Amino acid sequence: QSFQGSQGRAYLFNSVVNVGCGPAEERVLLTGLHAVADIYCENCKTTLGWKYEHAFESSQKYKEGKYIIELAHMIKDNGWD
């Protein structure tokens, strides 16, 4: 499924590694009001996307506890597609 980040296409992940999490705040996204926390690379501190802490609409509850990482911040390495 395709997701939209602030800088274009993004992907939803169940878990991430080497990522830090900022404080949660309420934001109105394309799919409604959510409580989200920005996530960043532990190494270089670049903001990568966000973590869904809480979804206020029942149809969006599946996103809670999951992470959005924007395609613009992904680097292809070791031959994965």
PDB file of C-alpha atoms in Angstrom:
ATOM      1  CA  GLN A   1       0.000   0.000   0.000  1.00  0.00           C
ATOM      2  CA  SER A   2       1.258   3.454  -0.858  1.00  0.00           C
ATOM      3  CA  PHE A   3       1.545   6.122   1.825  1.00  0.00           C
ATOM      4  CA  GLN A   4       2.282   9.815   1.556  1.00  0.00           C
ATOM      5  CA  GLY A   5       5.001  11.512   3.579  1.00  0.00           C
ATOM      6  CA  SER A   6       5.743  15.212   3.783  1.00  0.00           C
ATOM      7  CA  GLN A   7       8.270  14.837   0.935  1.00  0.00           C
ATOM      8  CA  GLY A   8       6.448  12.339  -1.268  1.00  0.00           C
ATOM      9  CA  ARG A   9       5.988   8.578  -1.290  1.00  0.00           C
ATOM     10  CA  ALA A  10       6.506   6.703   1.956  1.00  0.00           C
ATOM     11  CA  TYR A  11       6.224   3.216   3.448  1.00  0.00           C
ATOM     12  CA  LEU A  12       4.571   1.933   6.617  1.00  0.00           C
ATOM     13  CA  PHE A  13       6.695  -0.354   8.832  1.00  0.00           C
ATOM     14  CA  ASN A  14       5.812  -2.452  11.874  1.00  0.00           C
ATOM     15  CA  SER A  15       9.265  -1.939  13.370  1.00  0.00           C
ATOM     16  CA  VAL A  16      12.462  -0.010  12.698  1.00  0.00           C
ATOM     17  CA  VAL A  17      16.045  -0.145  13.980  1.00  0.00           C
ATOM     18  CA  ASN A  18      18.660   2.524  14.732  1.00  0.00           C
ATOM     19  CA  VAL A  19      15.915   5.128  14.935  1.00  0.00           C
ATOM     20  CA  GLY A  20      15.162   7.615  17.707  1.00  0.00           C
ATOM     21  CA  CYS A  21      11.771   9.072  18.504  1.00  0.00           C
ATOM     22  CA  GLY A  22      10.868  12.658  19.385  1.00  0.00           C
ATOM     23  CA  PRO A  23       7.898  13.857  21.454  1.00  0.00           C
ATOM     24  CA  ALA A  24       4.378  13.098  20.233  1.00  0.00           C
ATOM     25  CA  GLU A  25       2.180  15.895  18.925  1.00  0.00           C
ATOM     26  CA  GLU A  26      -1.212  16.071  17.259  1.00  0.00           C
ATOM     27  CA  ARG A  27      -1.168  16.690  13.503  1.00  0.00           C
ATOM     28  CA  VAL A  28      -3.850  16.760  10.842  1.00  0.00           C
ATOM     29  CA  LEU A  29      -2.594  14.453   8.079  1.00  0.00           C
ATOM     30  CA  LEU A  30      -4.269  13.469   4.805  1.00  0.00           C
ATOM     31  CA  THR A  31      -6.135  10.692   6.645  1.00  0.00           C
ATOM     32  CA  GLY A  32      -7.279  12.819   9.588  1.00  0.00           C
ATOM     33  CA  LEU A  33      -6.074  13.773  13.050  1.00  0.00           C
ATOM     34  CA  HIS A  34      -3.261  11.647  14.510  1.00  0.00           C
ATOM     35  CA  ALA A  35      -0.838  11.890  17.433  1.00  0.00           C
ATOM     36  CA  VAL A  36       2.576  11.332  15.837  1.00  0.00           C
ATOM     37  CA  ALA A  37       6.220  11.567  16.882  1.00  0.00           C
ATOM     38  CA  ASP A  38       8.992  12.401  14.435  1.00  0.00           C
ATOM     39  CA  ILE A  39      11.585   9.648  14.020  1.00  0.00           C
ATOM     40  CA  TYR A  40      15.221  10.238  13.170  1.00  0.00           C
ATOM     41  CA  CYS A  41      18.391   8.312  12.342  1.00  0.00           C
ATOM     42  CA  GLU A  42      20.357   7.609  15.540  1.00  0.00           C
ATOM     43  CA  ASN A  43      23.609   8.069  13.610  1.00  0.00           C
ATOM     44  CA  CYS A  44      23.160  11.246  11.551  1.00  0.00           C
ATOM     45  CA  LYS A  45      20.013  12.655  13.276  1.00  0.00           C
ATOM     46  CA  THR A  46      18.178  13.157   9.946  1.00  0.00           C
ATOM     47  CA  THR A  47      14.388  13.131  10.309  1.00  0.00           C
ATOM     48  CA  LEU A  48      13.109  10.066   8.431  1.00  0.00           C
ATOM     49  CA  GLY A  49       9.360  10.192   9.013  1.00  0.00           C
ATOM     50  CA  TRP A  50       7.130   9.613  12.042  1.00  0.00           C
ATOM     51  CA  LYS A  51       5.619   7.065  14.403  1.00  0.00           C
ATOM     52  CA  TYR A  52       1.850   6.863  14.795  1.00  0.00           C
ATOM     53  CA  GLU A  53       1.171   7.056  18.531  1.00  0.00           C
ATOM     54  CA  HIS A  54      -2.613   7.431  18.323  1.00  0.00           C
ATOM     55  CA  ALA A  55      -5.233   7.553  15.584  1.00  0.00           C
ATOM     56  CA  PHE A  56      -8.436   9.416  16.415  1.00  0.00           C
ATOM     57  CA  GLU A  57     -10.513   7.815  13.634  1.00  0.00           C
ATOM     58  CA  SER A  58     -11.437   4.133  13.978  1.00  0.00           C
ATOM     59  CA  SER A  59     -10.566   3.389  10.328  1.00  0.00           C
ATOM     60  CA  GLN A  60      -6.977   4.508  10.994  1.00  0.00           C
ATOM     61  CA  LYS A  61      -6.357   2.527  14.227  1.00  0.00           C
ATOM     62  CA  TYR A  62      -4.280  -0.078  12.327  1.00  0.00           C
ATOM     63  CA  LYS A  63      -1.483   2.526  12.044  1.00  0.00           C
ATOM     64  CA  GLU A  64      -1.001   2.896  15.809  1.00  0.00           C
ATOM     65  CA  GLY A  65       2.503   1.924  16.925  1.00  0.00           C
ATOM     66  CA  LYS A  66       3.746   1.765  13.313  1.00  0.00           C
ATOM     67  CA  TYR A  67       6.259   3.929  11.479  1.00  0.00           C
ATOM     68  CA  ILE A  68       6.260   5.958   8.263  1.00  0.00           C
ATOM     69  CA  ILE A  69       9.618   6.312   6.509  1.00  0.00           C
ATOM     70  CA  GLU A  70       9.793   8.502   3.444  1.00  0.00           C
ATOM     71  CA  LEU A  71      11.272   7.011   0.275  1.00  0.00           C
ATOM     72  CA  ALA A  72      13.480  10.106  -0.088  1.00  0.00           C
ATOM     73  CA  HIS A  73      15.379   8.964   3.043  1.00  0.00           C
ATOM     74  CA  MET A  74      15.890   5.327   2.044  1.00  0.00           C
ATOM     75  CA  ILE A  75      19.176   4.136   0.585  1.00  0.00           C
ATOM     76  CA  LYS A  76      19.336   0.964  -1.509  1.00  0.00           C
ATOM     77  CA  ASP A  77      22.165  -1.200  -0.217  1.00  0.00           C
ATOM     78  CA  ASN A  78      23.205  -4.856  -0.447  1.00  0.00           C
ATOM     79  CA  GLY A  79      21.001  -5.435  -3.505  1.00  0.00           C
ATOM     80  CA  TRP A  80      17.541  -5.234  -1.933  1.00  0.00           C
ATOM     81  CA  ASP A  81      14.711  -3.947  -4.122  1.00  0.00           C
TER      82      ASP A  81
END
